[in-house]
CSV table of C-alpha atoms and ligand atoms in Angstrom, one decimal:
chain,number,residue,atom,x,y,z
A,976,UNK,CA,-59.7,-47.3,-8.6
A,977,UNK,CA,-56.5,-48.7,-8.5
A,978,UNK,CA,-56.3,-52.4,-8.3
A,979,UNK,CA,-55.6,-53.8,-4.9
A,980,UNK,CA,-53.2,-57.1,-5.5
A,981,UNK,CA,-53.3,-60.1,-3.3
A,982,UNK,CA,-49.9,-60.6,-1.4
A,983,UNK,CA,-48.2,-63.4,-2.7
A,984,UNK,CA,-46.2,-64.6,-0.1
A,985,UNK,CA,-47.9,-65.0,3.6
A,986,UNK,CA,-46.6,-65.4,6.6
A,987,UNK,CA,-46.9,-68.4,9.4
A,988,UNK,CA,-47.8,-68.2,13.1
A,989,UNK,CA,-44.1,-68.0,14.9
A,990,UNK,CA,-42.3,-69.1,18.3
A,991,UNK,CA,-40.5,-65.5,18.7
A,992,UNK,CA,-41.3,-63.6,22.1
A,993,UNK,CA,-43.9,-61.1,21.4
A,994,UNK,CA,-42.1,-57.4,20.8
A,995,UNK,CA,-39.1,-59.5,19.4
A,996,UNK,CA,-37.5,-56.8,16.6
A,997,UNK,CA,-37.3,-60.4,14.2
A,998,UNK,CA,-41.4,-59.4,13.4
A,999,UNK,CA,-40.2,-56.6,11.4
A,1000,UNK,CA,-37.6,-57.9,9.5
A,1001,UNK,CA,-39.9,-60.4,8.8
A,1002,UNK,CA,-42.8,-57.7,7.4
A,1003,UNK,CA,-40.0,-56.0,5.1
A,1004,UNK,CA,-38.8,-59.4,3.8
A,1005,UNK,CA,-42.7,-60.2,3.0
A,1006,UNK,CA,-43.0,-56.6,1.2
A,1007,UNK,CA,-39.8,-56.7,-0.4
A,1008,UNK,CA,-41.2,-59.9,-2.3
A,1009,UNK,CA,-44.4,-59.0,-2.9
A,1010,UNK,CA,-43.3,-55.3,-4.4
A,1011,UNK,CA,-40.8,-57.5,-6.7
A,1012,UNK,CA,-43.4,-59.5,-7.9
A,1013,UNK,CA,-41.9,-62.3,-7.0
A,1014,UNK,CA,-43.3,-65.7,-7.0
A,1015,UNK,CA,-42.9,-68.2,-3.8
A,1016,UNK,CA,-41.8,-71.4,-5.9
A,1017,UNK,CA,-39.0,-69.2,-7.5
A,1018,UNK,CA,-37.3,-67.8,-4.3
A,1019,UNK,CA,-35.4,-69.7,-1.8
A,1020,UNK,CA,-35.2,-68.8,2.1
A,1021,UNK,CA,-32.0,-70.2,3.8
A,1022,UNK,CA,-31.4,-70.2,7.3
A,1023,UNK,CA,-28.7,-71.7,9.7
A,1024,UNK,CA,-29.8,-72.1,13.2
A,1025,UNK,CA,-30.9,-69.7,15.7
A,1026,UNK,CA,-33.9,-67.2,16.2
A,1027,UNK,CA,-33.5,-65.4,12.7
A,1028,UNK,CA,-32.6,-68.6,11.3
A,1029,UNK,CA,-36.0,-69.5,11.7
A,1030,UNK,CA,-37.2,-67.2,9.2
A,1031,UNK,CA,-37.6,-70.3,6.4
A,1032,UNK,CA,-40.3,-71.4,8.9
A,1033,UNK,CA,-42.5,-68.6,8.7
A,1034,UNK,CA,-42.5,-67.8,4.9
A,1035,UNK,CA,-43.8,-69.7,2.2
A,1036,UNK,CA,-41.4,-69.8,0.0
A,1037,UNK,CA,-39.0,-72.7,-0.3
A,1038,UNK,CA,-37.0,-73.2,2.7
A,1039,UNK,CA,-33.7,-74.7,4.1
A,1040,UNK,CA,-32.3,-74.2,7.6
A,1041,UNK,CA,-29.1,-75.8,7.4
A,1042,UNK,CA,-26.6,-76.1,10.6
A,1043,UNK,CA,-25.7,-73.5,12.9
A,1044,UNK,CA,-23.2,-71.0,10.9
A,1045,UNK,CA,-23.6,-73.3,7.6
A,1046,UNK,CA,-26.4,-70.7,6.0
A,1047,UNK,CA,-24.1,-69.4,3.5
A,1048,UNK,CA,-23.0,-72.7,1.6
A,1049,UNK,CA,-26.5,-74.2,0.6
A,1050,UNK,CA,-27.6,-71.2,-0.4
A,1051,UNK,CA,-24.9,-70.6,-3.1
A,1052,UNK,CA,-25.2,-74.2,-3.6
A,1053,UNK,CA,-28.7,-73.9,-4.6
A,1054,UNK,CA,-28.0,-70.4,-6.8
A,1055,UNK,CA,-25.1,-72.5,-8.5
A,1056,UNK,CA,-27.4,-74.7,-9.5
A,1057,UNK,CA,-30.8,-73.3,-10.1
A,1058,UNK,CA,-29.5,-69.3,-11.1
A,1059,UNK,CA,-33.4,-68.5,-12.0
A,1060,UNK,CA,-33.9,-69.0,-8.3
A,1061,UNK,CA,-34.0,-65.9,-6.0
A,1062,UNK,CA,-31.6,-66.8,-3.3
A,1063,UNK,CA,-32.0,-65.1,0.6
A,1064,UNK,CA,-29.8,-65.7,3.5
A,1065,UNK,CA,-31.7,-64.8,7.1
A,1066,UNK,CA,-29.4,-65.3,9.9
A,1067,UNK,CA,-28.5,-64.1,12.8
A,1068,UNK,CA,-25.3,-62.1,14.2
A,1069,UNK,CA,-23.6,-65.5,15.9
A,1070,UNK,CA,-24.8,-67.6,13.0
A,1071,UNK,CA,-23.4,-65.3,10.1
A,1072,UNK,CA,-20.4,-63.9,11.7
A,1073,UNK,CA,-19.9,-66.1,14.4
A,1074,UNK,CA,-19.9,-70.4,13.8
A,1075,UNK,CA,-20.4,-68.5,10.0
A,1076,UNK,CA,-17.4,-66.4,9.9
A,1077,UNK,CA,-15.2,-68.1,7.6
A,1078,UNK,CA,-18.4,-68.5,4.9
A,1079,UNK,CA,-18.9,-65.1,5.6
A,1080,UNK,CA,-15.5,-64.4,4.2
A,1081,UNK,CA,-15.3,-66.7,1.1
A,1082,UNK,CA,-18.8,-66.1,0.1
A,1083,UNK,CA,-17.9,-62.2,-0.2
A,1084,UNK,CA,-14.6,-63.1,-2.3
A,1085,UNK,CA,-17.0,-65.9,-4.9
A,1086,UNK,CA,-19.5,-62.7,-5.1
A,1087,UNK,CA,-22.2,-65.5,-5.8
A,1088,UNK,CA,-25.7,-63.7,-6.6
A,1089,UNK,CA,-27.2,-64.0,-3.2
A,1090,UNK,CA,-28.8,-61.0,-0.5
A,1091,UNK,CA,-28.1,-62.0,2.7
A,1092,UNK,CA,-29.8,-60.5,5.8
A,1093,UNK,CA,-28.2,-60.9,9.4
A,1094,UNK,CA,-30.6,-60.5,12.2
A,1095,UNK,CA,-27.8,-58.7,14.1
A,1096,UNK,CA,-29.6,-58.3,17.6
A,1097,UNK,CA,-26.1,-58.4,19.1
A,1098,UNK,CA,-26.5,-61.5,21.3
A,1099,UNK,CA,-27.1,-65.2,20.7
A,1100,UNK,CA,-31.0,-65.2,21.2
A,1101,UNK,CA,-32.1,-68.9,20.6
A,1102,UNK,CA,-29.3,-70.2,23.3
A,1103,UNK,CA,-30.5,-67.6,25.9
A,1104,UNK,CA,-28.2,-64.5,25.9
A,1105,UNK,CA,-24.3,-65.6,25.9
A,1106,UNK,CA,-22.6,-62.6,24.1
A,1107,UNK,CA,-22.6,-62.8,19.8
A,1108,UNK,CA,-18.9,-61.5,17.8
A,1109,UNK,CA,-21.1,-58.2,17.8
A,1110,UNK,CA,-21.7,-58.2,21.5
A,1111,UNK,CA,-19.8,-54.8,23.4
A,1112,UNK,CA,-16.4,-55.2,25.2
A,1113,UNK,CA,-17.8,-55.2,28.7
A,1114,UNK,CA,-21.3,-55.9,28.3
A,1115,UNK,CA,-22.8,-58.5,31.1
A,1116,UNK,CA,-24.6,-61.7,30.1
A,1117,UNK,CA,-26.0,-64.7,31.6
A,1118,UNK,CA,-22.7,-66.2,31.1
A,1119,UNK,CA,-20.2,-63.1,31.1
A,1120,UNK,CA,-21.3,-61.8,34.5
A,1121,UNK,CA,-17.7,-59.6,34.3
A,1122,UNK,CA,-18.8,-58.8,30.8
A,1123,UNK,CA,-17.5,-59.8,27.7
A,1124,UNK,CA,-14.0,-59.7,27.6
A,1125,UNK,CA,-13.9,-59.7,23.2
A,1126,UNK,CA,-13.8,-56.7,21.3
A,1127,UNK,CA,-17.1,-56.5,18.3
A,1128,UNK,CA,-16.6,-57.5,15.0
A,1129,UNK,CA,-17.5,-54.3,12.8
A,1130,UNK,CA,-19.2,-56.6,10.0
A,1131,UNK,CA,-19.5,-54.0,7.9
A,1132,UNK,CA,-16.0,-52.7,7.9
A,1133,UNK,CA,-14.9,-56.4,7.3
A,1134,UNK,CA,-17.6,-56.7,4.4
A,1135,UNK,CA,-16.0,-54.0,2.5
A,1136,UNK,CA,-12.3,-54.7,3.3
A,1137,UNK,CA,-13.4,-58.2,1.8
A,1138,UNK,CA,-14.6,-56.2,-1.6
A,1139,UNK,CA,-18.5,-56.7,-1.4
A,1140,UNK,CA,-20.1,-55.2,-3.9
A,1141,UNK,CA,-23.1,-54.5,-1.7
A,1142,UNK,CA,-23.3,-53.1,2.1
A,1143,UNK,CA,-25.8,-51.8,4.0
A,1144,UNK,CA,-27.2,-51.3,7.0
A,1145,UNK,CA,-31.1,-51.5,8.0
A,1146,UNK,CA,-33.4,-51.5,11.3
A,1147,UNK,CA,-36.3,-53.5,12.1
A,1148,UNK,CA,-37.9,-50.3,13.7
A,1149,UNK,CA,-37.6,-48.2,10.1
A,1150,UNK,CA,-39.5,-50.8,8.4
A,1151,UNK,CA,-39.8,-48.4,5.4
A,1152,UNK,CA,-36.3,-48.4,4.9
A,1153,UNK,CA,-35.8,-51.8,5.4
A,1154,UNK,CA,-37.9,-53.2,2.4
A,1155,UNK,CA,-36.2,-51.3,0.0
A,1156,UNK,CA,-32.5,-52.2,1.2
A,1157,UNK,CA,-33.7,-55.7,0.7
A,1158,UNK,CA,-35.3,-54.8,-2.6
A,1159,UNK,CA,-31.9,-53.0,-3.4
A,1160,UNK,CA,-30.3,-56.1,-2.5
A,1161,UNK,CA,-32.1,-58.7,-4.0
A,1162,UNK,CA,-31.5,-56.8,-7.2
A,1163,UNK,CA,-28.2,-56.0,-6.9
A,1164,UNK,CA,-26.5,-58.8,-9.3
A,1165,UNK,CA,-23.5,-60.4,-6.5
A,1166,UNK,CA,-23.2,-61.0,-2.9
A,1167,UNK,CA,-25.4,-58.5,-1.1
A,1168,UNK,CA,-25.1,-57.7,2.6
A,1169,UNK,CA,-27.5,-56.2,4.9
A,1170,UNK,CA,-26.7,-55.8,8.3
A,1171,UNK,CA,-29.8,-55.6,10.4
A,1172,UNK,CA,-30.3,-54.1,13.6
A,1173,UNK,CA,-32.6,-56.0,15.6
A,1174,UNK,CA,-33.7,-55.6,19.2
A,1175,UNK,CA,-33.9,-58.9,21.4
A,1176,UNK,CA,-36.0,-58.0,24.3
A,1177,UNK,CA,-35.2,-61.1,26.2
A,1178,UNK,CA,-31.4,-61.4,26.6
A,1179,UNK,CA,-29.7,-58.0,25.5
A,1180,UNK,CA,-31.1,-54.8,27.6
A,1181,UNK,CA,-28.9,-53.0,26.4
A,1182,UNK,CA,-29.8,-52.6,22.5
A,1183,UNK,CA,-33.0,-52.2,23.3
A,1184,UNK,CA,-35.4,-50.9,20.9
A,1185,UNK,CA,-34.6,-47.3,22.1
A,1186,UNK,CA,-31.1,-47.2,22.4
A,1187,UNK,CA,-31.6,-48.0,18.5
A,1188,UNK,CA,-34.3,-45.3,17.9
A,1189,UNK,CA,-32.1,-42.8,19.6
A,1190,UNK,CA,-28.7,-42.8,17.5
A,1191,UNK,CA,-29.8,-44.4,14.0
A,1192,UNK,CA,-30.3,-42.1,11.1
A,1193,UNK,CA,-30.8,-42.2,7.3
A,1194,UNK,CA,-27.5,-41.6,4.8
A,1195,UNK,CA,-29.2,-38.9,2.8
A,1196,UNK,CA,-28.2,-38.2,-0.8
A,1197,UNK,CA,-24.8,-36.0,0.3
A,1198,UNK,CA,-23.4,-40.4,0.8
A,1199,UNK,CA,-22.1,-41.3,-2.3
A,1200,UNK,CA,-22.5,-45.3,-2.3
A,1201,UNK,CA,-19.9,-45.6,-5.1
A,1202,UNK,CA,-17.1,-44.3,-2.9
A,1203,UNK,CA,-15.5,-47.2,-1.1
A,1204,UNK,CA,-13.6,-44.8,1.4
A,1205,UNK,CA,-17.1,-42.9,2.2
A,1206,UNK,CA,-17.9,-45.7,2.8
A,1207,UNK,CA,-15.8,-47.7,5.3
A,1208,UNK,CA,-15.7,-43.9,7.2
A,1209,UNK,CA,-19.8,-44.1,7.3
A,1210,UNK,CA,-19.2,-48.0,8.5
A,1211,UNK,CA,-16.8,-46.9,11.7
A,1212,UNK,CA,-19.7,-44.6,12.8
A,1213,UNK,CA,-21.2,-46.4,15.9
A,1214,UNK,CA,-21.9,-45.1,19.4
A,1215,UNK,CA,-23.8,-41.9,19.7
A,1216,UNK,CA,-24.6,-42.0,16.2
A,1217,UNK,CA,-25.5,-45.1,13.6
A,1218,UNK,CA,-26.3,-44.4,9.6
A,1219,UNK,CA,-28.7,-46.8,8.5
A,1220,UNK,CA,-29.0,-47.3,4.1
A,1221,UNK,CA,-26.8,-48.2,1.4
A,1222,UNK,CA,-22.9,-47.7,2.7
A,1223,UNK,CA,-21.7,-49.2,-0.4
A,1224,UNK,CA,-23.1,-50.4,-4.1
A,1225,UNK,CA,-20.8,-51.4,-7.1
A,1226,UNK,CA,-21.3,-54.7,-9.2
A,1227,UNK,CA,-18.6,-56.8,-9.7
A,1228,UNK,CA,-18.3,-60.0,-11.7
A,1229,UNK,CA,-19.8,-63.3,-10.5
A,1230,UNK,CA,-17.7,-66.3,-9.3
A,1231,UNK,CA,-20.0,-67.9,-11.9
A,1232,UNK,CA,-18.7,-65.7,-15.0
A,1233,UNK,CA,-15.2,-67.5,-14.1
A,1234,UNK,CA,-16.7,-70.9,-14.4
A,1235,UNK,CA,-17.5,-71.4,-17.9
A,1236,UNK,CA,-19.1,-75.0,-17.3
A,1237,UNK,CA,-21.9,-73.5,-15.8
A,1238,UNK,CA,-22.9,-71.5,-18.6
A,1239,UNK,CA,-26.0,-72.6,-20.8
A,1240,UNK,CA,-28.0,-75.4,-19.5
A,1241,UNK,CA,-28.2,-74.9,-15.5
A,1242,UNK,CA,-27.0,-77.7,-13.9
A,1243,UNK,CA,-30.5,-78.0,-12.4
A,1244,UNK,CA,-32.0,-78.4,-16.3
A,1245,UNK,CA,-29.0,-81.0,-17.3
A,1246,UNK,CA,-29.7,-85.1,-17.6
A,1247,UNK,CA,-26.2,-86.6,-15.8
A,1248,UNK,CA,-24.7,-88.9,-18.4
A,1249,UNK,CA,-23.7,-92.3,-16.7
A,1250,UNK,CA,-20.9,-93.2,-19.3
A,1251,UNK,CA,-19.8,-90.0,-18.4
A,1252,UNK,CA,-19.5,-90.5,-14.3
A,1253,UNK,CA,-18.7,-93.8,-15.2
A,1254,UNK,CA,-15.7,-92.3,-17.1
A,1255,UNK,CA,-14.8,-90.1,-14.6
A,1256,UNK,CA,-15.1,-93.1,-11.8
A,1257,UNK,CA,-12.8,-95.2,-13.8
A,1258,UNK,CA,-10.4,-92.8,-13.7
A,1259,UNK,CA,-9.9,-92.4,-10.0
A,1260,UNK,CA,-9.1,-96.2,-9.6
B,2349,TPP,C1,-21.9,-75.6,15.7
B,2349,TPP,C2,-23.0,-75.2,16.7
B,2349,TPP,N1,-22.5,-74.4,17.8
B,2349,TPP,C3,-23.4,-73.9,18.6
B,2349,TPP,C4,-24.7,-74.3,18.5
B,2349,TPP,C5,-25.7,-73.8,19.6
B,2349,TPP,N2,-26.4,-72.6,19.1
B,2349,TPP,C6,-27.6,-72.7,18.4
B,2349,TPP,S1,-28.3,-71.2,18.0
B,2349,TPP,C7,-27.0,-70.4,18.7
B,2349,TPP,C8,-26.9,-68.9,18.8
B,2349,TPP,C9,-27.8,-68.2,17.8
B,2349,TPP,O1,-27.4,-66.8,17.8
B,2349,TPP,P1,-27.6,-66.0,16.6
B,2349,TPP,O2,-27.1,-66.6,15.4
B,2349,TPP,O3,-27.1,-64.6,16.9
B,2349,TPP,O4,-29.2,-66.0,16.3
B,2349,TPP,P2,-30.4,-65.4,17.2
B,2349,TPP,O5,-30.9,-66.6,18.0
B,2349,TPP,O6,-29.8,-64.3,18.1
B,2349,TPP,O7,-31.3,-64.8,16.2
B,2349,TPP,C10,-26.0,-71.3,19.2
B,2349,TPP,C11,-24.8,-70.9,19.9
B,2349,TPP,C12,-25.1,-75.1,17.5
B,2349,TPP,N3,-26.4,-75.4,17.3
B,2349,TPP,N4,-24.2,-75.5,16.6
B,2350,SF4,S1,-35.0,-64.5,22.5
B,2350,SF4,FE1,-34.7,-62.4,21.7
B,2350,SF4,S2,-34.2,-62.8,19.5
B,2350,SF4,FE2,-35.2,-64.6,20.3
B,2350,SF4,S3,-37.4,-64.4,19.9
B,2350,SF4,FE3,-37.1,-63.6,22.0
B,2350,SF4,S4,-36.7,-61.4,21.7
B,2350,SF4,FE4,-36.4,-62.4,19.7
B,2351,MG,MG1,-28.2,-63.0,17.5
């Protein structure tokens, strides 16, 4: 009989709304570590603020929830520092690509090894509905009762037009699929996207969990994931029809293979010398 494994990492009793699509993502996240064989003390869960951002809560791994749209720099703080340390993002779409936007961008140009999963339920949850950068021209909120007048952000176009080395798309209701684009991503050696779709029953009825289920499907093996133009045509594909996997996959060097200090020792390993700061101090004044 095979051997039947304890899972490592457990989850905690949450504050979501029952039904919320944020359950699943948190299921593959769980599976994805567990079928790495990773161990809790050695990964790191980063959050900002905001419904996904909660995610550090409800893991046991080590957590951070930093501030709202300030995910991104701890995290490749922490991976700067400790590089044996699996490093995951879990934010949300107004979080990430929102009050996040511009660590969005400069985290995809550093290519720092991080996988970094966006909740991307198209509205801002936690503050009660008010519409996200991937909210649809027109759609009505609690506080755009004309709708909103922005166009969406296509975070996935913008990913690649920034060169990261990793893009995909994933839906909490295709758990299967999900765990291994986060496996995929965890291992992928850079900055590793995955854009999740994620219904949020309580302020968007209009990407509901059907409206999902009708128009995703799986890139099958005709996508080629090294072809950066296959790719940004499979990431303009929204509507009547959504592709859900890998858009995208080609490693790239690290910001920290241009930063030659930082080889050997990590930082994390490395006794500060005081004569040294002392030396440096001196020289300022
Ligand atoms: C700088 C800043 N701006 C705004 C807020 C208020 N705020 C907290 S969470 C949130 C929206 C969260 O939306 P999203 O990131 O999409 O996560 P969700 O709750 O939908 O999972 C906002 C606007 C804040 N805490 N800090
Ligand atoms: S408000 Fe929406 S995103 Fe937040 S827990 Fe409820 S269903 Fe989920
Ligand atoms: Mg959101």
């Amino acid at each position: 009989m095979p051997e039947v494994r304890e899972p490592r990492f457990k989850l905690g009793e949450t504050a979501w709304c029952p039904g919320c699509g944020d359950f699943g993502i948190l299921e593959s996240l769980r599976a994805a570590l567990d079928e790495l064989e990773l161990e809790p003390h050695r990964v790191l869960v980063v959050g900002g603020i905001g419904q996904a951002a909660k995610t550090p809560q409800y893991i046991n791994a080590n957590g951070f929830c930093g501030l709202h749209g300030r995910a991104l720099p701890p995290a490749v703080a922490a991976k700067m520092v400790n590089p044996a340390l699996t490093v995951i993002v879990n934010t949300g779409d107004g979080d990430s690509y929102g009050e996040g936007g511009n660590h969005f961008l400069h985290t995809i140009r550093r290519n720092v090894d991080i996988a970094h999963f966006v909740h991307d339920n198209q509205i801002y949850g936690l503050t009660k509905g008010q519409a996200s950068p991937t909210t649809a021209t027109g759609q009505v909120t609690h506080v755009q009762p004309s709708g909103s007048p922005s166009l969406p952000m296509n975070p996935l176009m913008l990913a690649l037009a920034m060169g990261a080395g990793f893009v995909a798309r994933g839906f909490s209701g295709d758990r299967d699929l999900l765990t291994h684009l986060m496996i995929e991503a965890i291992r992928f050696r850079g900055y590793a996207l995955v854009d999740i779709l994620q219904p949020c029953l309580s302020f968007n009825k209009i990407n509901t969990f059907a409206w999902y289920k009708k128009r995703v499907y799986r890139l099958d093996e005709t996508h080629d994931p090294s072809d950066l133009s296959g790719a940004l045509s499979k990431a303009q594909e929204w509507g009547e029809r959504i592709p859900l996997g890998i858009l995208y996959r080609r490693e790239k060097p690290l910001w920290s293979d241009h930063l030659p200090h930082l080889a050997g020792v990590p930082l994390v390993d490395r006794q500060p010398d005081p004569a040294v700061l002392q030396a440096l101090l001196d020289d300022l004044t």
